[in-house]
mmCIF file of C-alpha atoms and ligand atoms in Angstrom:
data_model
loop_
_atom_site.group_PDB
_atom_site.id
_atom_site.type_symbol
_atom_site.label_atom_id
_atom_site.label_comp_id
_atom_site.label_asym_id
_atom_site.label_seq_id
_atom_site.Cartn_x
_atom_site.Cartn_y
_atom_site.Cartn_z
ATOM 1 C CA MET G 1 -2.985 3.437 -22.292
ATOM 2 C CA PRO G 2 -6.180 4.687 -24.343
ATOM 3 C CA GLY G 3 -9.201 3.832 -22.801
ATOM 4 C CA GLN G 4 -7.810 3.184 -19.367
ATOM 5 C CA LYS G 5 -7.216 5.713 -18.007
ATOM 6 C CA ILE G 6 -9.027 6.411 -14.261
ATOM 7 C CA ARG G 7 -8.785 9.732 -13.505
ATOM 8 C CA SER G 8 -7.034 10.338 -9.846
ATOM 9 C CA SER G 9 -10.843 13.241 -9.878
ATOM 10 C CA GLU G 10 -12.892 10.198 -9.501
ATOM 11 C CA ILE G 11 -11.206 9.431 -6.339
ATOM 12 C CA THR G 12 -11.463 11.322 -2.257
ATOM 13 C CA PRO G 13 -7.650 10.924 -2.273
ATOM 14 C CA GLU G 14 -6.316 10.635 1.752
ATOM 15 C CA SER G 15 -4.776 13.520 1.416
ATOM 16 C CA GLU G 16 -8.298 15.419 0.938
ATOM 17 C CA TYR G 17 -8.179 16.634 4.373
ATOM 18 C CA LEU G 18 -4.932 19.000 4.348
ATOM 19 C CA LEU G 19 -6.636 20.667 1.640
ATOM 20 C CA ARG G 20 -8.411 22.952 5.074
ATOM 21 C CA SER G 21 -4.579 23.043 6.969
ATOM 22 C CA ARG G 22 -3.175 24.449 3.134
ATOM 23 C CA ARG G 23 -5.443 27.220 2.316
ATOM 24 C CA ARG G 24 -5.478 28.292 5.709
ATOM 25 C CA MET G 25 -1.282 27.843 5.997
ATOM 26 C CA LEU G 26 -1.454 29.920 2.006
ATOM 27 C CA LYS G 27 -3.849 32.446 3.201
ATOM 28 C CA LEU G 28 -0.903 32.659 6.263
ATOM 29 C CA SER G 29 1.715 33.219 3.663
ATOM 30 C CA GLY G 30 0.448 35.656 1.818
ATOM 31 C CA LEU G 31 0.432 33.050 -1.743
ATOM 32 C CA ALA G 32 -2.451 32.988 -4.213
ATOM 33 C CA LEU G 33 -5.465 29.831 -3.844
ATOM 34 C CA GLY G 34 -5.765 28.358 -7.192
ATOM 35 C CA SER G 35 -1.711 27.533 -6.851
ATOM 36 C CA ALA G 36 -0.274 23.825 -7.320
ATOM 37 C CA LEU G 37 0.185 22.567 -3.973
ATOM 38 C CA LEU G 38 -3.743 22.594 -4.120
ATOM 39 C CA THR G 39 -4.438 21.276 -7.649
ATOM 40 C CA ALA G 40 -2.930 17.852 -6.563
ATOM 41 C CA CYS G 41 -6.497 16.724 -4.395
ATOM 42 C CA GLY G 42 -7.692 18.401 -7.268
ATOM 43 C CA GLY G 43 -10.788 15.624 -5.981
ATOM 44 C CA GLN G 44 -14.098 17.737 -4.164
ATOM 45 C CA VAL G 45 -14.797 16.178 -0.894
ATOM 46 C CA GLY G 46 -17.258 13.718 -0.783
ATOM 47 C CA GLY G 47 -16.662 12.638 -4.202
ATOM 48 C CA LEU G 48 -17.495 9.545 -3.670
ATOM 49 C CA LEU G 49 -20.381 9.839 -2.862
ATOM 50 C CA ALA G 50 -21.249 10.764 -6.156
ATOM 51 C CA SER G 51 -20.640 7.289 -7.273
ATOM 52 C CA ARG G 52 -19.062 7.729 -10.864
ATOM 53 C CA ASN G 53 -19.363 4.315 -12.489
ATOM 54 C CA GLN G 54 -17.875 5.681 -15.746
ATOM 55 C CA PRO G 55 -16.964 2.194 -17.053
ATOM 56 C CA THR G 56 -13.535 1.979 -17.887
ATOM 57 C CA ALA G 57 -11.997 -0.386 -20.247
ATOM 58 C CA GLN G 58 -11.492 -3.836 -19.193
ATOM 59 C CA PRO G 59 -7.999 -4.378 -18.008
ATOM 60 C CA GLN G 60 -5.935 -6.628 -20.563
ATOM 61 C CA ALA G 61 -4.986 -10.476 -20.075
ATOM 62 C CA GLN G 62 -1.195 -9.394 -20.610
ATOM 63 C CA SER G 63 1.583 -11.479 -20.076
ATOM 64 C CA PRO G 64 4.699 -10.919 -18.914
ATOM 65 C CA GLY G 65 6.694 -10.529 -21.555
ATOM 66 C CA GLN G 66 4.002 -8.023 -23.540
ATOM 67 C CA ALA G 67 4.444 -5.511 -20.408
ATOM 68 C CA ALA G 68 5.834 -2.050 -21.916
ATOM 69 C CA GLY G 69 9.275 -1.320 -19.757
ATOM 70 C CA ALA G 70 9.032 -3.885 -18.351
ATOM 71 C CA THR G 71 12.407 -5.417 -17.172
ATOM 72 C CA ALA G 72 12.926 -9.321 -16.368
ATOM 73 C CA ILE G 73 14.760 -10.028 -13.509
ATOM 74 C CA PRO G 74 18.309 -10.941 -12.311
ATOM 75 C CA GLY G 75 18.273 -14.524 -11.676
ATOM 76 C CA ALA G 76 14.412 -15.156 -10.989
ATOM 77 C CA PRO G 77 12.677 -18.046 -12.585
ATOM 78 C CA ALA G 78 11.163 -16.658 -16.009
ATOM 79 C CA ALA G 79 7.665 -18.006 -13.771
ATOM 80 C CA PRO G 80 7.250 -17.849 -10.471
ATOM 81 C CA ALA G 81 6.519 -20.370 -8.668
ATOM 82 C CA VAL G 82 3.019 -20.299 -8.076
ATOM 83 C CA SER G 83 1.479 -21.187 -4.299
ATOM 84 C CA ALA G 84 0.062 -23.328 -2.612
ATOM 85 C CA VAL G 85 -1.394 -20.544 -0.705
ATOM 86 C CA LYS G 86 -4.557 -19.819 -2.899
ATOM 87 C CA THR G 87 -5.685 -16.277 -2.374
ATOM 88 C CA ASP G 88 -7.239 -15.018 -5.586
ATOM 89 C CA GLU G 89 -11.121 -14.932 -5.829
ATOM 90 C CA GLN G 90 -12.711 -16.462 -7.984
ATOM 91 C CA GLY G 91 -12.750 -15.902 -11.716
ATOM 92 C CA ALA G 92 -11.459 -12.198 -10.915
ATOM 93 C CA ARG G 93 -8.850 -11.155 -13.477
ATOM 94 C CA ALA G 94 -5.548 -9.801 -12.402
ATOM 95 C CA ASN G 95 -5.698 -5.747 -13.337
ATOM 96 C CA SER G 96 -2.996 -5.593 -15.848
ATOM 97 C CA PHE G 97 0.417 -4.761 -16.225
ATOM 98 C CA ASN G 98 -0.337 -1.017 -16.739
ATOM 99 C CA ASP G 99 -3.176 -0.017 -14.582
ATOM 100 C CA ILE G 100 -1.288 -1.947 -11.805
ATOM 101 C CA THR G 101 2.018 0.534 -12.471
ATOM 102 C CA ASN G 102 0.000 3.851 -13.501
ATOM 103 C CA TYR G 103 -2.127 4.510 -10.929
ATOM 104 C CA ASN G 104 -0.283 4.963 -7.758
ATOM 105 C CA ASN G 105 -0.252 6.281 -4.369
ATOM 106 C CA PHE G 106 3.230 7.019 -3.589
ATOM 107 C CA TYR G 107 3.207 10.139 -1.871
ATOM 108 C CA GLU G 108 7.058 10.960 -1.487
ATOM 109 C CA PHE G 109 7.329 11.269 -5.405
ATOM 110 C CA SER G 110 3.694 12.264 -5.713
ATOM 111 C CA GLU G 111 0.152 13.558 -4.697
ATOM 112 C CA ASP G 112 -0.666 12.395 -8.458
ATOM 113 C CA LYS G 113 -1.631 8.937 -9.176
ATOM 114 C CA GLU G 114 -1.077 9.212 -12.342
ATOM 115 C CA GLY G 115 2.194 11.304 -11.901
ATOM 116 C CA VAL G 116 3.692 9.335 -9.418
ATOM 117 C CA ALA G 117 4.998 7.018 -12.557
ATOM 118 C CA PRO G 118 6.604 8.986 -14.919
ATOM 119 C CA LEU G 119 8.324 10.451 -11.738
ATOM 120 C CA ALA G 120 9.669 6.923 -10.491
ATOM 121 C CA GLN G 121 11.391 5.705 -14.259
ATOM 122 C CA GLY G 122 14.683 5.140 -13.530
ATOM 123 C CA PHE G 123 14.359 4.338 -10.055
ATOM 124 C CA GLN G 124 17.259 2.098 -9.666
ATOM 125 C CA PRO G 125 17.110 0.730 -5.945
ATOM 126 C CA ASN G 126 19.435 -2.719 -6.703
ATOM 127 C CA THR G 127 21.783 -1.209 -4.928
ATOM 128 C CA TRP G 128 19.335 -0.662 -1.352
ATOM 129 C CA SER G 129 19.521 -3.070 1.710
ATOM 130 C CA VAL G 130 16.910 -3.753 4.020
ATOM 131 C CA THR G 131 18.709 -3.675 8.076
ATOM 132 C CA VAL G 132 15.727 -6.065 10.208
ATOM 133 C CA GLY G 133 16.907 -5.021 14.032
ATOM 134 C CA GLY G 134 15.881 -3.898 17.552
ATOM 135 C CA LEU G 135 14.544 -6.552 19.810
ATOM 136 C CA VAL G 136 15.727 -9.544 18.061
ATOM 137 C CA GLY G 137 18.539 -12.503 18.816
ATOM 138 C CA LYS G 138 20.426 -12.094 15.025
ATOM 139 C CA PRO G 139 19.901 -8.529 13.115
ATOM 140 C CA MET G 140 20.451 -8.998 9.713
ATOM 141 C CA THR G 141 21.147 -6.523 6.491
ATOM 142 C CA LEU G 142 19.847 -8.286 3.436
ATOM 143 C CA ASP G 143 20.426 -6.593 -0.676
ATOM 144 C CA LEU G 144 17.229 -7.010 -3.143
ATOM 145 C CA ASP G 145 20.032 -10.023 -4.641
ATOM 146 C CA ALA G 146 20.488 -11.774 -0.700
ATOM 147 C CA LEU G 147 16.770 -11.553 -0.159
ATOM 148 C CA ARG G 148 15.783 -13.403 -3.649
ATOM 149 C CA LYS G 149 18.853 -15.770 -3.331
ATOM 150 C CA LYS G 150 17.903 -16.387 1.128
ATOM 151 C CA TYR G 151 14.048 -16.345 0.551
ATOM 152 C CA GLY G 152 12.887 -17.404 -3.054
ATOM 153 C CA GLN G 153 10.027 -16.485 -4.701
ATOM 154 C CA GLU G 154 6.391 -17.292 -4.875
ATOM 155 C CA GLU G 155 3.373 -15.375 -6.780
ATOM 156 C CA ARG G 156 0.653 -14.217 -4.794
ATOM 157 C CA ILE G 157 -2.551 -12.549 -6.421
ATOM 158 C CA TYR G 158 -3.756 -10.685 -3.806
ATOM 159 C CA ARG G 159 -6.663 -8.602 -3.708
ATOM 160 C CA HIS G 160 -5.424 -5.064 -2.853
ATOM 161 C CA ARG G 161 -8.481 -2.092 -1.528
ATOM 162 C CA CYS G 162 -7.407 1.125 -0.544
ATOM 163 C CA VAL G 163 -8.863 3.349 2.031
ATOM 164 C CA GLU G 164 -9.979 5.800 -0.695
ATOM 165 C CA GLY G 165 -13.144 3.183 -2.188
ATOM 166 C CA TRP G 166 -10.969 1.366 -4.961
ATOM 167 C CA SER G 167 -9.174 -1.791 -5.414
ATOM 168 C CA MET G 168 -7.155 -4.010 -8.211
ATOM 169 C CA VAL G 169 -6.274 -8.080 -8.337
ATOM 170 C CA ILE G 170 -2.387 -7.460 -8.268
ATOM 171 C CA PRO G 171 -0.340 -10.673 -8.634
ATOM 172 C CA TRP G 172 2.904 -10.200 -6.797
ATOM 173 C CA ASN G 173 6.118 -12.216 -6.891
ATOM 174 C CA GLY G 174 7.974 -12.375 -3.187
ATOM 175 C CA PHE G 175 8.084 -14.364 0.532
ATOM 176 C CA SER G 176 6.200 -14.387 3.335
ATOM 177 C CA LEU G 177 6.816 -11.543 5.922
ATOM 178 C CA ALA G 178 7.263 -14.398 8.370
ATOM 179 C CA LYS G 179 10.050 -16.089 6.744
ATOM 180 C CA LEU G 180 13.016 -12.634 7.052
ATOM 181 C CA LEU G 181 11.205 -12.422 11.300
ATOM 182 C CA LYS G 182 11.301 -16.109 11.946
ATOM 183 C CA ASP G 183 15.349 -15.802 10.938
ATOM 184 C CA VAL G 184 16.139 -12.560 12.610
ATOM 185 C CA GLN G 185 14.943 -14.752 15.997
ATOM 186 C CA PRO G 186 12.308 -11.174 17.777
ATOM 187 C CA THR G 187 12.997 -11.627 21.465
ATOM 188 C CA ALA G 188 10.160 -12.175 23.989
ATOM 189 C CA LYS G 189 10.443 -8.507 24.705
ATOM 190 C CA ALA G 190 8.921 -7.852 21.226
ATOM 191 C CA LYS G 191 5.602 -6.598 20.968
ATOM 192 C CA TYR G 192 5.120 -5.145 17.491
ATOM 193 C CA VAL G 193 6.786 -4.533 14.091
ATOM 194 C CA ARG G 194 7.928 -1.101 12.521
ATOM 195 C CA PHE G 195 8.363 -0.600 9.070
ATOM 196 C CA GLU G 196 10.439 2.447 7.783
ATOM 197 C CA SER G 197 10.326 3.260 3.856
ATOM 198 C CA LEU G 198 13.039 5.103 2.332
ATOM 199 C CA ALA G 199 13.271 9.009 2.377
ATOM 200 C CA ASP G 200 15.394 10.745 0.193
ATOM 201 C CA PRO G 201 14.704 13.995 -1.886
ATOM 202 C CA LYS G 202 17.385 13.793 -4.539
ATOM 203 C CA ILE G 203 14.727 11.492 -6.243
ATOM 204 C CA MET G 204 11.690 11.845 -4.314
ATOM 205 C CA PRO G 205 10.610 15.770 -5.186
ATOM 206 C CA ASN G 206 7.653 15.353 -2.425
ATOM 207 C CA LEU G 207 9.206 15.054 0.881
ATOM 208 C CA SER G 208 9.949 18.886 0.144
ATOM 209 C CA SER G 209 5.676 18.473 1.384
ATOM 210 C CA PRO G 210 5.953 20.551 4.303
ATOM 211 C CA PHE G 211 2.760 18.853 5.626
ATOM 212 C CA TYR G 212 3.923 15.004 6.075
ATOM 213 C CA PRO G 213 6.180 13.020 8.976
ATOM 214 C CA TRP G 214 8.151 11.370 6.536
ATOM 215 C CA PRO G 215 9.795 9.731 6.683
ATOM 216 C CA TYR G 216 7.035 7.492 6.265
ATOM 217 C CA THR G 217 6.659 4.609 8.496
ATOM 218 C CA GLU G 218 3.375 1.598 9.067
ATOM 219 C CA GLY G 219 2.925 -1.228 11.458
ATOM 220 C CA LEU G 220 1.874 -4.135 12.814
ATOM 221 C CA ARG G 221 1.023 -6.640 15.647
ATOM 222 C CA VAL G 222 3.933 -9.338 15.912
ATOM 223 C CA ASP G 223 0.750 -11.723 15.486
ATOM 224 C CA GLU G 224 -0.594 -9.980 12.630
ATOM 225 C CA ALA G 225 3.272 -9.462 10.976
ATOM 226 C CA MET G 226 3.547 -13.520 11.133
ATOM 227 C CA ASN G 227 0.214 -14.338 9.159
ATOM 228 C CA ASP G 228 1.305 -16.577 6.086
ATOM 229 C CA LEU G 229 -0.667 -13.520 3.907
ATOM 230 C CA ALA G 230 1.094 -11.274 5.132
ATOM 231 C CA PHE G 231 3.628 -10.677 2.380
ATOM 232 C CA MET G 232 7.557 -9.172 1.667
ATOM 233 C CA VAL G 233 7.095 -8.134 -2.161
ATOM 234 C CA THR G 234 9.943 -8.379 -4.596
ATOM 235 C CA GLY G 235 8.224 -8.425 -7.955
ATOM 236 C CA LEU G 236 4.879 -7.701 -9.988
ATOM 237 C CA TYR G 237 3.968 -10.529 -12.714
ATOM 238 C CA GLY G 238 7.263 -12.253 -12.821
ATOM 239 C CA HIS G 239 9.257 -8.147 -12.781
ATOM 240 C CA ALA G 240 11.265 -6.523 -10.686
ATOM 241 C CA LEU G 241 8.793 -4.493 -8.521
ATOM 242 C CA PRO G 242 9.037 -1.440 -10.740
ATOM 243 C CA GLY G 243 9.878 2.208 -8.425
ATOM 244 C CA GLN G 244 5.948 3.229 -8.593
ATOM 245 C CA ASN G 245 4.855 -0.484 -6.480
ATOM 246 C CA GLY G 246 7.580 0.573 -3.818
ATOM 247 C CA ALA G 247 11.108 -0.680 -5.253
ATOM 248 C CA PRO G 248 12.847 -2.557 -4.239
ATOM 249 C CA VAL G 249 10.948 -4.378 -1.957
ATOM 250 C CA ARG G 250 7.305 -4.031 -0.530
ATOM 251 C CA LEU G 251 4.748 -5.195 2.096
ATOM 252 C CA ALA G 252 1.388 -6.570 0.924
ATOM 253 C CA VAL G 253 -1.258 -7.785 4.072
ATOM 254 C CA PRO G 254 -4.184 -7.874 1.642
ATOM 255 C CA TRP G 255 -7.014 -7.423 4.651
ATOM 256 C CA LYS G 256 -4.968 -4.526 5.539
ATOM 257 C CA TYR G 257 -6.790 -1.042 4.084
ATOM 258 C CA GLY G 258 -3.985 -0.101 1.321
ATOM 259 C CA PHE G 259 -2.017 2.184 3.241
ATOM 260 C CA LYS G 260 -0.314 -0.374 5.509
ATOM 261 C CA SER G 261 0.711 -1.871 2.600
ATOM 262 C CA VAL G 262 4.510 0.412 3.274
ATOM 263 C CA LYS G 263 6.611 1.139 0.166
ATOM 264 C CA SER G 264 10.480 0.689 -0.860
ATOM 265 C CA ILE G 265 11.477 -0.860 2.890
ATOM 266 C CA VAL G 266 14.491 -0.120 3.964
ATOM 267 C CA LYS G 267 14.208 -0.378 7.990
ATOM 268 C CA ILE G 268 12.266 -3.760 9.481
ATOM 269 C CA ASP G 269 12.423 -3.064 13.416
ATOM 270 C CA LEU G 270 10.903 -5.175 16.210
ATOM 271 C CA VAL G 271 9.886 -3.546 18.749
ATOM 272 C CA GLU G 272 7.800 -3.548 22.328
ATOM 273 C CA ALA G 273 5.293 -0.488 22.063
ATOM 274 C CA GLN G 274 3.074 0.068 18.859
ATOM 275 C CA PRO G 275 4.547 1.837 16.699
ATOM 276 C CA LYS G 276 3.697 5.378 15.690
ATOM 277 C CA THR G 277 2.439 5.411 11.452
ATOM 278 C CA LEU G 278 2.376 8.860 9.423
ATOM 279 C CA TRP G 279 -1.128 8.705 8.473
ATOM 280 C CA ASN G 280 -1.799 7.873 12.169
ATOM 281 C CA THR G 281 -0.025 10.499 13.382
ATOM 282 C CA LEU G 282 -1.707 12.628 10.633
ATOM 283 C CA ASN G 283 -5.055 12.166 11.151
ATOM 284 C CA ALA G 284 -5.540 9.014 14.451
ATOM 285 C CA PRO G 285 -9.710 9.564 13.878
ATOM 286 C CA GLU G 286 -9.615 8.896 10.162
ATOM 287 C CA TYR G 287 -6.571 6.152 10.000
ATOM 288 C CA GLY G 288 -6.219 4.011 12.550
ATOM 289 C CA PHE G 289 -3.080 1.340 14.410
ATOM 290 C CA TYR G 290 -5.533 -1.039 12.729
ATOM 291 C CA SER G 291 -6.833 -0.598 9.408
ATOM 292 C CA ASN G 292 -8.424 -3.691 8.547
ATOM 293 C CA VAL G 293 -11.066 -3.256 5.665
ATOM 294 C CA ASN G 294 -14.063 -3.403 7.613
ATOM 295 C CA PRO G 295 -16.934 -2.671 5.586
ATOM 296 C CA ASN G 296 -18.920 -2.003 8.878
ATOM 297 C CA ARG G 297 -16.626 1.317 9.861
ATOM 298 C CA PRO G 298 -16.789 4.032 7.697
ATOM 299 C CA HIS G 299 -14.284 6.022 7.271
ATOM 300 C CA PRO G 300 -15.365 9.186 8.801
ATOM 301 C CA ARG G 301 -16.074 10.965 5.599
ATOM 302 C CA TRP G 302 -17.126 8.635 3.138
ATOM 303 C CA SER G 303 -19.223 4.374 3.612
ATOM 304 C CA GLN G 304 -16.107 1.943 3.266
ATOM 305 C CA ASP G 305 -19.486 -0.775 1.937
ATOM 306 C CA THR G 306 -18.518 -0.764 -1.149
ATOM 307 C CA GLU G 307 -15.508 -0.227 -3.838
ATOM 308 C CA ARG G 308 -14.439 0.895 -6.914
ATOM 309 C CA ARG G 309 -12.518 -2.435 -8.855
ATOM 310 C CA ILE G 310 -10.584 -0.847 -11.686
ATOM 311 C CA GLY G 311 -11.418 -1.621 -14.849
ATOM 312 C CA GLU G 312 -15.048 -2.672 -14.056
ATOM 313 C CA ALA G 313 -17.857 0.101 -13.883
ATOM 314 C CA ASP G 314 -19.714 -1.009 -10.800
ATOM 315 C CA ARG G 315 -18.948 -0.513 -7.932
ATOM 316 C CA ARG G 316 -19.062 -3.723 -5.667
ATOM 317 C CA PRO G 317 -19.489 -4.726 -1.749
ATOM 318 C CA THR G 318 -16.788 -4.869 0.174
ATOM 319 C CA LEU G 319 -15.914 -7.735 2.103
ATOM 320 C CA LEU G 320 -14.553 -7.496 5.666
ATOM 321 C CA PHE G 321 -11.147 -7.883 6.199
ATOM 322 C CA ASN G 322 -11.326 -7.653 2.044
ATOM 323 C CA GLY G 323 -12.178 -11.348 1.811
ATOM 324 C CA TYR G 324 -9.455 -12.790 3.427
ATOM 325 C CA ASP G 325 -11.740 -13.719 6.821
ATOM 326 C CA LYS G 326 -10.735 -17.410 6.931
ATOM 327 C CA GLN G 327 -7.049 -16.683 7.077
ATOM 328 C CA VAL G 328 -7.203 -13.438 9.981
ATOM 329 C CA THR G 329 -10.522 -13.710 11.924
ATOM 330 C CA GLY G 330 -7.856 -15.235 14.176
ATOM 331 C CA LEU G 331 -5.968 -12.623 14.601
ATOM 332 C CA TYR G 332 -8.467 -10.743 16.397
ATOM 333 C CA THR G 333 -11.028 -12.731 18.593
ATOM 334 C CA GLY G 334 -12.487 -10.415 21.303
ATOM 335 C CA MET G 335 -11.940 -7.642 20.263
ATOM 336 C CA ASP G 336 -14.093 -4.719 18.950
ATOM 337 C CA LEU G 337 -13.130 -4.616 15.350
ATOM 338 C CA ILE G 338 -15.396 -0.582 15.863
ATOM 339 C CA ALA G 339 -13.306 0.255 18.667
ATOM 340 C CA ASN G 340 -9.430 -0.811 17.030
ATOM 341 C CA TYR G 341 -10.274 0.654 14.035
HETATM 342 N N1 LIG C 1 6.713 4.601 0.963
HETATM 343 C C1 LIG C 1 4.888 4.633 1.022
HETATM 344 N N2 LIG C 1 4.429 3.364 0.770
HETATM 345 C C2 LIG C 1 3.304 3.415 -0.156
HETATM 346 C C3 LIG C 1 2.251 4.412 0.004
HETATM 347 C C4 LIG C 1 3.229 5.792 0.240
HETATM 348 O O1 LIG C 1 2.409 6.562 -0.110
HETATM 349 N N3 LIG C 1 4.148 5.447 0.750
HETATM 350 N N4 LIG C 1 0.881 4.663 -0.380
HETATM 351 C C5 LIG C 1 0.116 3.350 -0.001
HETATM 352 C C6 LIG C 1 -0.985 3.487 0.279
HETATM 353 S S1 LIG C 1 -2.185 4.431 0.505
HETATM 354 C C7 LIG C 1 -1.658 2.122 -0.808
HETATM 355 S S2 LIG C 1 -3.225 2.271 -1.926
HETATM 356 C C8 LIG C 1 -0.579 1.735 -1.776
HETATM 357 C C9 LIG C 1 -0.617 1.220 -2.765
HETATM 358 O O2 LIG C 1 0.097 0.830 -3.839
HETATM 359 P P1 LIG C 1 0.694 0.597 -5.432
HETATM 360 O O3 LIG C 1 0.605 2.051 -6.068
HETATM 361 O O4 LIG C 1 1.520 -0.129 -5.977
HETATM 362 O O5 LIG C 1 -1.149 0.345 -6.242
HETATM 363 O O6 LIG C 1 0.391 1.712 -0.953
HETATM 364 C C10 LIG C 1 0.744 2.174 -0.260
HETATM 365 N N5 LIG C 1 2.105 2.376 1.051
HETATM 366 MO MO1 LIG C 2 -4.569 3.830 -0.234
#
């Protein structure tokens, strides 16, 4: 995709803080600096603040049929039903299929955003299933086909804001998480939902990294999870969800930073206590449990005031709750959003 490459070094990766502990470990183990381990976090600390506004090509308007390498969803309608929920920004154009599928954070594969897609080729998830259990009346295990048959597919065009300071507009296909949760009948004790990603070392090379408490886990409060915006994603641009975007099913929680939108989900549990999450376990001061998009609460190492929309030259202001305030402020009435970051 000539002219559309966005270098990973333009942003400050979430993995950046690991650099120091890696240096220490490498020193201890007597390995030379500059090894392949370090190049994964090639960006400089503060790279975001250096504001490299390099112009990139505008995303091409691309119909799903033109998307290279995309597979049709078996049994899915050619054009998924367009949602009654108007979630797209006025005048915003969705990012191209190429942008969305070649610039990815999926650390189980790689810490290099452009390195994920090649590694996730041939990722064949159709036989995987998702188990929903814990504090529920009716536990369920469903594979991708069963999920699609039971819950259908609608389109949601959502803004996606990564904590690293970049964003995209993505036309997802899927269904509201609330539909699935209602079906399993959470008990009165259930206060949180815990999500767990696939962790298969045969297909995910970076699971060998000792720096992460795999498997990738995330969590939401039950009322957040029941908000209609919380979306179970099974497709993209009318196609099966590519491996690099979190096949067979991933979450999209558009009012929170991207890392809350857990990929390749194999397990969903209703639980009583606030679940541990991968990023919060690694670095609690930087990555809180809530992680609502909030320009008023800087990340300890960079501002969250603005963002770079992939495909745009200039940074744009970041909005509270990523602009979804009308739909979600009710969830946080009376809560201090800085203390509960
Ligand atoms: N299992 C898992 N889920 C994950 C991640 C990951 O590394 N592993 N990265 C998160 C981050 S930081 C972001 S920004 C989004 C990226 O989603 P995308 O590649 O589809 O844009 O996925 C989130 N979900
Ligand atoms: Mo992210």
